[in-house]
C-alpha cells in the first residue's frame, strides 16, 4: 500500500434545505405588504355576478382593491368583523385569502456576502477574467444556474466531465460561478464570464482518486490556461509526485486552493499541506470554526463551509406539509417515491409501528426505535398505509436505509419535527413528498471544508481578475494580509490568517499591496532524551519568544535557545519550535519513551 492513498472527498452532508428556486431568502424573509396594508386581503366570491358584489363588501366594512364583476368576485382588505359578516352572508359562495406573489430573484447565500463578493465588481465586459480549474466529480453542464461555457477533461475511469453523479463538483462550481440570472443562487463571480475548466477525477460514487491523479489533473489545469485551482478534497498521506506537481504549478504562476479536511482533528491533509497550496478551514454563519474543520499550523484562510447553499444536478424533495407548515426530511434509502407534487392523505400516529395497524390510504408517523426501518415500512404497507414518516428518537437528522427495495415511500425527519407533528398534525390531511428528478438541477445546502474552499478560490479569481498583472504569490499575500482575523489574535490553527475578504483584498492592493512578507525564519531544532526529560535546543530566529509544540500541546517560552521538557508516562512525542504567530516552524524531532 506504500505510496498509494485514497483521497477521500472532504464532504459532510448535513442538511438539505432549498427545494426549489423560488424559495424566498430566509435571512430577509418574504417582502411585507406596504405600511397601512397590514390587514389580510381576501378574494370574496358571490353566488351572482354583477356590480352588487363590491357594494356588499363595502357595506360589510371591507376596503375593495379589485372588482371582477364578470366572475362575481371582489378582492378586498377585510378587518375581522367584515370577514365574519361576509362569512354569514348567504350570497357569498367562498372567501379565500389572497396569496402573496413575489418577483423571482437570486438568493444570495450568506457566504457570498461574508466573503464580500457582493461588494466587488468583476472586470468590465471585454476585460479577461482569470480562469478557474475545478478538480472534482464533474460538472452538471446544462444546469440553468451554471455557465454553459465551461470546458473540461473526461476521465476514462471516473466519467465525463460534463456529468456529475454525486453532485460534489457541481456544488463547488456553484459557489464559484452560479449566475446572477434572477433565479436560484449567485456565486462569488456571478457575471457568467468566469472561465471554468473541469477536470474530473471522482466517479459517480464520489469515492476517491489517487494522488497521482491529482498530479496529472493540475497539469491538465495548467494546459487549459487556468490560474486558480480548486480542490475540495484531500487525504492524510503526502506524495512526492503530487507535491512536485503543485510546487511546479505554483512556480509557473498557478494558485492552488484545497480543503483542510473534515476530521475535526489536528492532522494535516494533502494537497492542502504542501506549501504551494492554500489550506482552507470552514466557518459557519456566525464566523465560528466548524467542529469538523481540521485545525493545524497549515491552515491559511477560513471561509464559509456550514450550510452552504449551492447548485446540485438533481431536484430532490422530501417533506411532509401539515397545517401550512412544511417539515423537510431525508429520503429513507431504497423506499419508494411519489410524483412531483406529492400525495395527500390523513396523517395518523403509528407509535413505533411495531405491528401493522389499520391505516387504509393514510400517511403513518412512526417513531424510530426497536424495529428496523424495513420492518416499520413493511408494517405500514401491510396496514394499508401509503407513506411513512419516521421521526428520530434522538436530536438531529434521521438518515435511514432499508435492507431492500420497498415500494412504499418513506422519509425521515428530526425528533423535534416529529414531536411537533404528533401534537399538531394528527388526523389532518397532509401532503407528503418524496420526489427526485435526476435531470432537473436545483439547490441544496451542504457543509464541509469542501464548501469553504471554493469561496477562497472564487475570491482569489475575483481579486486577481481585477489585478491580472499580479503574481500568484502576490495575490496569496494580499488575501492573507487582508483576511479578517478571527479567534486568537494573529494567525492561528483554526482560522489561519482569518476569513477571506474580497473587498478588503482589493482595497489593500489599491493602496499598494501588503508589505513584502518577512523572510521565513529557519529554526533548527535538536532534541535529546535524558531520563524522563527531553533537552531541546534550537537556533535560527531573532524573535523574543517562541512556541514549543509537543504533539498537540503548545508552550510559550523565551527565545533563549533551550528548554527542558519533562515527560511522565510512555508515548511518542513529536517536537517542533515555531514562531509565536505560527508563520514558520522548525524541523520536527520525534522522541519515544
Ligand atoms: Ca442565479
Ligand atoms: Ca486569528
XYZ file of C-alpha atoms and ligand atoms in Angstrom:
595
model
C 0.000 0.000 0.000
C 3.014 2.289 0.333
C 2.716 5.241 -1.971
C -0.960 4.637 -2.643
C -3.656 6.532 -0.885
C -7.294 7.120 -1.173
C -8.254 10.729 -1.453
C -11.489 10.881 0.429
C -13.856 13.597 -0.606
C -13.929 16.236 2.058
C -17.677 16.375 2.388
C -20.031 16.432 5.291
C -23.588 16.264 4.139
C -25.666 17.806 6.865
C -28.939 19.174 5.705
C -30.979 19.715 2.622
C -32.810 22.993 2.714
C -33.950 24.514 -0.525
C -36.337 22.500 -2.609
C -36.984 24.985 -5.398
C -35.556 28.064 -6.977
C -38.486 30.138 -5.920
C -37.784 29.841 -2.210
C -37.524 33.243 -0.594
C -34.223 34.106 1.063
C -34.594 33.118 4.684
C -32.410 35.893 6.021
C -34.587 38.603 4.539
C -37.974 36.899 4.802
C -40.733 37.462 2.311
C -41.492 41.047 1.310
C -44.133 42.581 3.567
C -47.254 44.419 2.403
C -46.782 48.185 2.296
C -47.424 50.087 5.544
C -51.123 50.628 6.023
C -51.875 47.390 4.223
C -51.074 45.004 7.038
C -54.675 43.757 7.092
C -55.229 40.488 5.333
C -56.561 40.616 1.832
C -59.149 38.196 0.541
C -60.999 37.295 -2.623
C -64.733 37.067 -1.993
C -66.840 35.107 -4.460
C -70.585 35.757 -4.664
C -73.298 33.458 -5.955
C -74.311 36.028 -8.543
C -72.276 38.087 -10.979
C -72.781 41.831 -11.175
C -71.808 45.106 -9.517
C -73.692 44.405 -6.289
C -70.759 42.365 -5.005
C -68.427 45.300 -4.342
C -71.191 47.220 -2.653
C -71.870 44.296 -0.338
C -68.162 44.101 0.603
C -68.046 47.836 1.341
C -71.222 47.611 3.398
C -69.628 44.894 5.485
C -66.647 47.200 6.179
C -64.212 45.902 3.554
C -61.737 48.006 1.599
C -62.074 47.000 -2.075
C -58.872 46.532 -4.126
C -60.191 44.984 -7.348
C -63.611 44.174 -8.771
C -64.227 41.274 -11.148
C -67.975 41.700 -11.780
C -67.922 39.209 -14.667
C -66.890 36.493 -12.167
C -68.860 37.804 -9.194
C -65.574 38.287 -7.351
C -64.095 41.099 -5.272
C -60.597 41.413 -3.842
C -60.620 43.396 -0.619
C -58.879 44.025 2.697
C -61.223 42.739 5.365
C -60.980 43.527 9.061
C -62.195 40.707 11.319
C -65.796 41.988 11.704
C -66.134 42.383 7.920
C -64.799 38.867 7.403
C -67.287 37.476 9.909
C -70.173 39.400 8.358
C -69.392 38.177 4.847
C -68.988 34.576 6.061
C -72.576 34.846 7.318
C -73.839 36.447 4.110
C -75.926 33.812 2.252
C -74.975 35.381 -1.092
C -71.270 34.651 -0.532
C -70.063 31.400 -2.081
C -66.454 31.421 -0.846
C -63.798 33.578 0.794
C -60.184 32.809 0.009
C -57.083 34.543 1.285
C -55.350 36.493 -1.497
C -51.888 34.886 -1.517
C -48.751 36.980 -1.978
C -46.632 36.846 -5.115
C -43.007 37.958 -5.270
C -40.613 38.876 -8.038
C -38.309 35.963 -8.771
C -34.812 36.793 -7.627
C -31.446 35.269 -6.884
C -30.932 34.153 -3.333
C -27.584 35.444 -2.121
C -26.091 32.657 0.020
C -24.709 34.017 3.296
C -21.180 33.016 2.354
C -21.150 35.239 -0.734
C -21.811 38.280 1.453
C -19.480 37.078 4.193
C -16.502 36.992 1.814
C -17.554 40.418 0.427
C -18.040 39.077 -3.100
C -21.239 41.118 -3.383
C -19.291 44.331 -2.651
C -16.898 43.894 -5.562
C -17.454 44.197 -9.300
C -15.961 41.764 -11.752
C -13.816 43.260 -14.525
C -15.748 45.166 -17.164
C -17.058 43.202 -20.154
C -14.258 42.641 -22.615
C -11.611 42.523 -19.931
C -10.450 38.985 -19.392
C -11.005 37.028 -16.226
C -8.601 34.669 -14.561
C -9.592 31.077 -15.261
C -10.565 28.620 -12.522
C -9.917 24.894 -12.752
C -12.086 22.615 -10.618
C -10.680 19.153 -9.919
C -13.647 17.174 -8.639
C -16.513 14.826 -9.546
C -17.552 16.609 -12.750
C -19.994 19.385 -13.575
C -23.695 19.456 -14.330
C -23.388 21.099 -17.752
C -26.846 22.423 -18.579
C -27.759 23.386 -15.019
C -29.740 26.609 -15.504
C -27.604 28.453 -12.955
C -24.116 27.444 -14.135
C -22.019 28.804 -17.012
C -22.572 26.848 -20.204
C -19.156 27.898 -21.465
C -17.194 25.623 -19.134
C -14.648 23.310 -20.710
C -13.289 20.110 -19.289
C -11.472 16.837 -19.451
C -13.163 13.446 -19.216
C -11.657 10.707 -17.106
C -11.582 7.257 -18.606
C -12.260 5.697 -15.199
C -14.340 8.366 -13.446
C -16.574 9.502 -16.324
C -17.352 12.531 -18.500
C -16.512 15.961 -17.084
C -19.916 17.358 -18.058
C -21.801 14.957 -15.799
C -21.705 14.664 -12.034
C -23.307 11.659 -10.388
C -22.706 12.688 -6.792
C -23.117 16.459 -7.198
C -19.956 17.419 -5.329
C -18.197 19.189 -8.183
C -21.420 20.918 -9.216
C -21.931 22.264 -5.693
C -18.378 23.586 -5.625
C -18.818 25.182 -9.072
C -21.987 26.987 -7.971
C -20.199 28.691 -5.094
C -17.613 29.997 -7.552
C -19.752 30.815 -10.566
C -23.548 30.487 -10.104
C -25.053 33.117 -12.374
C -26.878 36.314 -11.387
C -29.850 35.496 -13.606
C -32.837 36.143 -11.372
C -33.175 32.569 -10.227
C -31.512 30.214 -7.823
C -28.329 31.477 -6.208
C -25.272 33.540 -7.073
C -21.630 32.555 -6.739
C -18.556 34.656 -5.970
C -18.329 35.536 -9.713
C -21.960 35.795 -10.919
C -21.479 37.667 -14.229
C -21.317 34.467 -16.320
C -17.923 35.488 -17.691
C -15.558 33.487 -15.469
C -13.828 30.736 -17.391
C -14.196 27.313 -15.791
C -12.180 24.255 -16.673
C -13.371 20.987 -15.155
C -11.066 18.053 -14.543
C -12.963 15.025 -13.400
C -11.195 12.658 -11.015
C -14.046 11.177 -8.957
C -16.549 8.604 -10.209
C -20.282 8.853 -9.579
C -19.901 7.459 -6.061
C -17.611 10.366 -5.117
C -15.264 7.753 -3.700
C -11.578 8.507 -4.153
C -8.764 9.249 -6.544
C -5.037 8.617 -6.405
C -2.589 11.368 -5.529
C -1.025 10.863 -8.947
C -4.463 11.523 -10.497
C -4.279 14.959 -8.875
C -0.743 15.487 -10.125
C -1.980 14.728 -13.644
C -5.079 16.872 -13.095
C -3.174 20.004 -12.066
C -1.075 19.612 -15.206
C -4.322 19.494 -17.222
C -5.440 22.673 -15.448
C -2.183 24.338 -16.480
C -2.540 23.132 -20.054
C -6.010 24.708 -20.156
C -4.571 28.053 -19.069
C -6.061 28.025 -15.568
C -4.785 30.489 -12.981
C -6.606 29.193 -9.898
C -7.142 25.527 -8.992
C -9.912 24.419 -6.625
C -9.517 21.122 -4.820
C -12.296 20.381 -2.369
C -10.611 17.132 -1.451
C -7.688 15.643 0.380
C -6.147 12.712 2.166
C -3.809 12.076 5.095
C -0.633 10.974 3.292
C 1.754 13.185 1.352
C 3.027 12.137 -2.076
C 6.229 13.254 -3.757
C 4.721 13.205 -7.247
C 1.773 15.282 -6.075
C 3.965 17.764 -4.196
C 6.210 18.211 -7.229
C 3.214 18.883 -9.476
C 1.741 21.544 -7.196
C 5.097 23.162 -6.466
C 5.777 23.352 -10.200
C 2.329 24.812 -10.858
C 2.858 27.493 -8.205
C 6.245 28.387 -9.640
C 4.570 28.674 -13.036
C 2.004 31.125 -11.631
C -0.928 28.892 -10.657
C -2.565 29.433 -7.279
C -3.930 26.185 -5.824
C -6.509 26.054 -3.044
C -7.501 22.916 -1.118
C -9.690 21.818 1.775
C -8.126 21.500 5.237
C -10.203 18.358 5.859
C -13.283 17.319 7.806
C -11.892 15.070 10.523
C -12.015 17.785 13.195
C -8.523 16.890 14.411
C -5.070 18.439 14.048
C -3.843 16.199 11.232
C -2.640 17.831 8.030
C -4.349 16.892 4.762
C -2.753 16.797 1.340
C -2.634 18.512 -1.118
C -3.645 21.317 1.324
C -0.482 20.571 3.337
C 2.012 21.488 0.613
C 3.456 24.980 0.978
C 2.420 25.698 -2.625
C -1.269 25.129 -1.784
C -3.581 27.311 0.344
C -5.298 25.244 3.062
C -8.878 26.346 3.832
C -10.820 25.917 7.087
C -14.611 26.144 7.392
C -16.602 28.640 9.456
C -20.336 28.911 9.984
C -22.756 31.802 9.554
C -21.509 33.306 12.850
C -17.845 33.045 11.809
C -17.251 30.275 14.347
C -14.937 27.499 13.196
C -16.837 24.338 12.262
C -16.338 21.394 14.619
C -15.390 19.193 11.656
C -12.769 21.599 10.299
C -9.197 20.347 10.825
C -7.061 22.668 12.962
C -3.327 22.868 12.368
C -0.471 25.226 11.597
C -1.019 24.653 7.889
C -4.497 26.262 7.851
C -4.070 29.507 5.933
C -7.523 31.001 5.342
C -11.083 30.413 6.556
C -14.315 30.649 4.575
C -17.997 29.753 4.934
C -18.443 25.980 4.976
C -21.548 25.224 7.043
C -24.955 25.011 5.347
C -23.668 26.482 2.104
C -26.451 26.806 -0.453
C -25.343 25.997 -3.985
C -26.156 24.112 -7.173
C -26.768 20.368 -7.453
C -27.507 18.351 -10.618
C -30.847 16.997 -9.413
C -34.080 18.067 -7.756
C -34.786 16.208 -4.557
C -37.653 16.982 -2.213
C -38.599 15.051 0.894
C -41.187 16.712 3.071
C -44.482 16.486 4.841
C -46.729 19.556 4.979
C -49.382 19.840 7.673
C -51.402 22.933 8.505
C -49.372 25.057 6.103
C -46.061 24.109 7.750
C -43.549 22.099 5.726
C -41.207 19.752 7.555
C -38.218 18.871 5.381
C -36.678 15.455 5.822
C -34.406 12.970 4.133
C -35.285 10.077 1.864
C -35.018 6.672 3.501
C -32.830 4.855 1.034
C -34.475 2.080 -1.049
C -38.001 3.263 -0.205
C -40.499 4.294 -2.903
C -41.028 7.745 -4.405
C -44.042 9.956 -5.001
C -44.915 12.041 -8.038
C -43.560 15.595 -8.240
C -46.348 17.288 -6.304
C -46.513 14.531 -3.720
C -49.536 12.690 -2.372
C -52.135 13.672 0.182
C -53.681 11.638 2.942
C -54.706 11.700 6.560
C -51.780 11.682 8.968
C -52.051 9.068 11.716
C -49.712 8.071 14.510
C -48.422 4.510 14.341
C -46.375 4.767 17.540
C -43.267 2.659 16.939
C -45.083 0.958 14.027
C -44.051 -2.360 15.551
C -47.115 -4.067 14.083
C -49.491 -3.398 11.202
C -52.433 -1.213 12.140
C -55.479 -0.322 10.090
C -54.235 2.600 8.040
C -56.083 2.439 4.700
C -54.773 5.177 2.406
C -53.257 7.019 5.353
C -49.804 8.513 5.936
C -48.293 6.973 9.037
C -45.988 8.733 11.508
C -43.632 6.243 13.190
C -41.077 6.814 15.914
C -37.569 5.455 15.320
C -36.503 2.568 17.578
C -36.627 -1.179 18.309
C -37.514 -2.339 14.792
C -35.531 -1.756 11.610
C -36.756 0.834 9.141
C -37.527 -2.056 6.773
C -39.842 -3.656 9.348
C -41.620 -0.379 10.099
C -42.183 0.367 6.417
C -43.393 -3.216 5.800
C -45.836 -2.887 8.715
C -47.250 0.336 7.310
C -47.623 -1.243 3.876
C -49.343 -4.295 5.410
C -51.717 -1.943 7.249
C -52.708 -0.221 4.017
C -50.733 2.949 4.671
C -49.429 4.710 1.587
C -46.431 6.558 3.002
C -44.220 6.574 6.097
C -42.728 9.439 8.077
C -40.180 8.179 10.626
C -39.093 10.675 13.244
C -35.837 10.420 15.125
C -35.645 9.332 18.754
C -32.547 11.447 19.386
C -31.831 15.028 18.289
C -30.670 15.534 14.734
C -31.431 14.483 11.181
C -32.631 10.957 10.513
C -30.680 9.316 7.723
C -32.135 5.831 7.250
C -31.823 2.986 4.811
C -33.924 -0.095 4.086
C -32.431 -3.566 3.763
C -34.074 -3.972 0.359
C -36.388 -2.071 -2.003
C -39.900 -1.311 -0.740
C -42.459 0.451 -2.969
C -43.831 2.451 -0.027
C -42.340 5.966 0.097
C -40.639 6.775 3.406
C -38.799 9.797 4.735
C -37.007 10.556 7.995
C -37.455 13.777 9.967
C -35.973 15.160 13.168
C -37.226 14.266 16.622
C -38.353 17.855 17.204
C -40.346 17.941 13.967
C -41.868 14.534 14.730
C -42.996 15.636 18.161
C -44.494 18.800 16.696
C -46.353 16.797 14.050
C -47.706 14.467 16.760
C -49.127 17.476 18.583
C -50.422 19.472 15.649
C -50.769 17.282 12.559
C -52.523 14.052 13.539
C -55.822 13.433 11.708
C -55.141 16.347 9.345
C -54.914 15.902 5.608
C -51.233 16.366 4.853
C -49.111 16.496 1.722
C -46.242 14.027 1.564
C -43.472 14.398 -0.999
C -40.542 12.111 -1.695
C -39.522 13.022 -5.205
C -36.338 13.027 -7.214
C -35.644 14.209 -10.739
C -32.104 13.357 -11.811
C -32.086 15.925 -14.591
C -33.726 18.986 -13.010
C -30.890 20.984 -11.488
C -31.684 22.591 -8.172
C -30.089 23.796 -4.943
C -29.064 22.261 -1.644
C -27.228 23.398 1.457
C -24.154 21.292 2.205
C -21.403 21.514 4.795
C -17.692 20.770 4.721
C -14.295 22.335 4.168
C -15.140 21.317 0.581
C -17.710 24.105 0.602
C -15.291 26.625 2.167
C -12.573 26.004 -0.431
C -14.447 27.408 -3.479
C -15.162 30.634 -1.586
C -11.386 31.172 -1.371
C -10.730 30.004 -4.936
C -13.519 32.285 -6.174
C -12.271 35.300 -4.218
C -8.737 34.642 -5.474
C -10.033 34.606 -9.064
C -12.148 37.717 -8.488
C -9.347 39.755 -6.917
C -6.778 38.502 -9.413
C -9.072 39.287 -12.350
C -9.037 42.888 -11.184
C -5.215 42.862 -10.849
C -4.185 40.454 -13.595
C -0.572 41.585 -13.602
C -0.024 40.383 -10.026
C 1.678 37.056 -9.424
C 0.079 34.100 -7.685
C 2.227 34.792 -4.624
C 1.205 38.472 -4.572
C -2.480 37.556 -4.701
C -1.959 34.969 -1.979
C -0.185 37.528 0.226
C -2.946 40.071 -0.387
C -5.656 37.563 0.615
C -3.749 36.603 3.751
C -2.897 40.170 4.771
C -6.482 41.382 4.271
C -8.258 38.453 5.929
C -10.453 39.231 8.923
C -8.537 37.978 11.932
C -10.712 35.555 13.881
C -10.105 33.636 17.099
C -6.799 34.286 18.892
C -5.038 37.430 17.630
C -2.899 36.767 14.578
C -2.509 33.568 12.634
C -3.882 30.546 14.447
C -4.586 26.884 13.782
C -8.378 27.216 13.449
C -8.685 30.142 11.040
C -5.168 30.635 9.671
C -4.881 34.345 8.849
C -8.675 34.570 9.080
C -11.777 34.967 6.938
C -11.046 35.666 3.268
C -12.457 39.061 2.147
C -12.637 40.197 -1.474
C -13.150 43.914 -0.915
C -10.527 44.171 1.803
C -8.041 42.432 -0.501
C -8.821 44.831 -3.366
C -8.562 47.832 -1.052
C -5.183 46.593 0.102
C -3.971 46.137 -3.476
C -5.310 49.572 -4.423
C -3.252 51.025 -1.573
C -0.103 49.421 -2.941
C -0.460 45.881 -1.652
C 0.722 44.223 1.522
C 4.283 44.748 2.687
C 6.597 42.033 1.485
C 6.376 39.130 3.908
C 9.406 38.736 6.158
C 11.729 36.013 5.005
C 10.754 32.761 6.686
C 12.860 32.004 9.704
C 14.807 28.823 9.521
C 14.622 27.405 13.011
C 16.752 24.337 13.504
C 15.798 22.087 16.407
C 17.641 19.285 18.111
C 16.218 17.245 20.976
C 17.842 14.652 23.233
C 16.208 12.326 25.732
C 17.731 12.418 29.211
C 15.947 10.099 31.666
C 12.388 11.376 31.954
C 13.369 14.689 30.420
C 13.915 15.962 26.921
C 16.519 18.647 26.321
C 15.581 20.860 23.411
C 17.887 23.356 21.750
C 17.335 25.486 18.692
C 18.620 28.462 16.727
C 17.648 30.479 13.674
C 15.142 33.121 14.783
C 15.643 36.591 16.249
C 12.186 36.650 17.905
C 11.910 37.337 21.627
C 9.605 34.379 22.229
C 8.901 31.046 20.570
C 6.209 28.413 20.804
C 7.331 24.885 21.672
C 4.905 22.307 20.330
C 4.800 18.756 21.676
C 2.178 16.771 19.798
C -0.931 18.909 20.363
C 0.279 20.993 23.322
C 1.983 24.355 22.983
C 4.245 26.151 25.452
C 5.210 29.776 25.052
C 8.758 30.441 26.187
C 11.548 32.978 25.977
C 13.717 32.501 22.908
C 16.899 31.650 24.811
C 17.669 28.700 22.580
C 16.966 25.902 25.027
C 14.209 24.293 27.044
C 13.835 21.133 29.108
C 10.603 19.196 28.914
C 9.565 16.601 31.489
C 7.619 13.571 30.353
C 5.527 11.300 32.562
C 4.425 8.033 31.044
C 5.174 6.399 27.745
C 4.415 7.522 24.248
C 5.694 9.096 21.090
C 6.360 12.806 21.292
C 6.900 15.000 18.253
C 8.571 18.328 18.990
C 8.867 21.468 16.934
C 9.680 25.081 17.711
C 7.601 27.724 15.982
C 7.311 31.453 15.655
C 4.553 32.598 18.014
C 2.319 33.513 15.047
C 2.997 30.065 13.532
C 4.381 31.700 10.391
C 7.091 29.073 10.423
C 8.202 26.094 12.457
C 11.408 24.135 12.850
C 12.107 20.635 11.688
C 10.277 18.041 13.763
C 12.085 15.717 16.157
C 10.429 12.557 17.462
C 11.288 11.200 20.920
C 9.894 7.839 22.013
C 9.559 6.902 25.698
Ca -28.714 32.503 -10.186
Ca -6.615 34.560 14.398
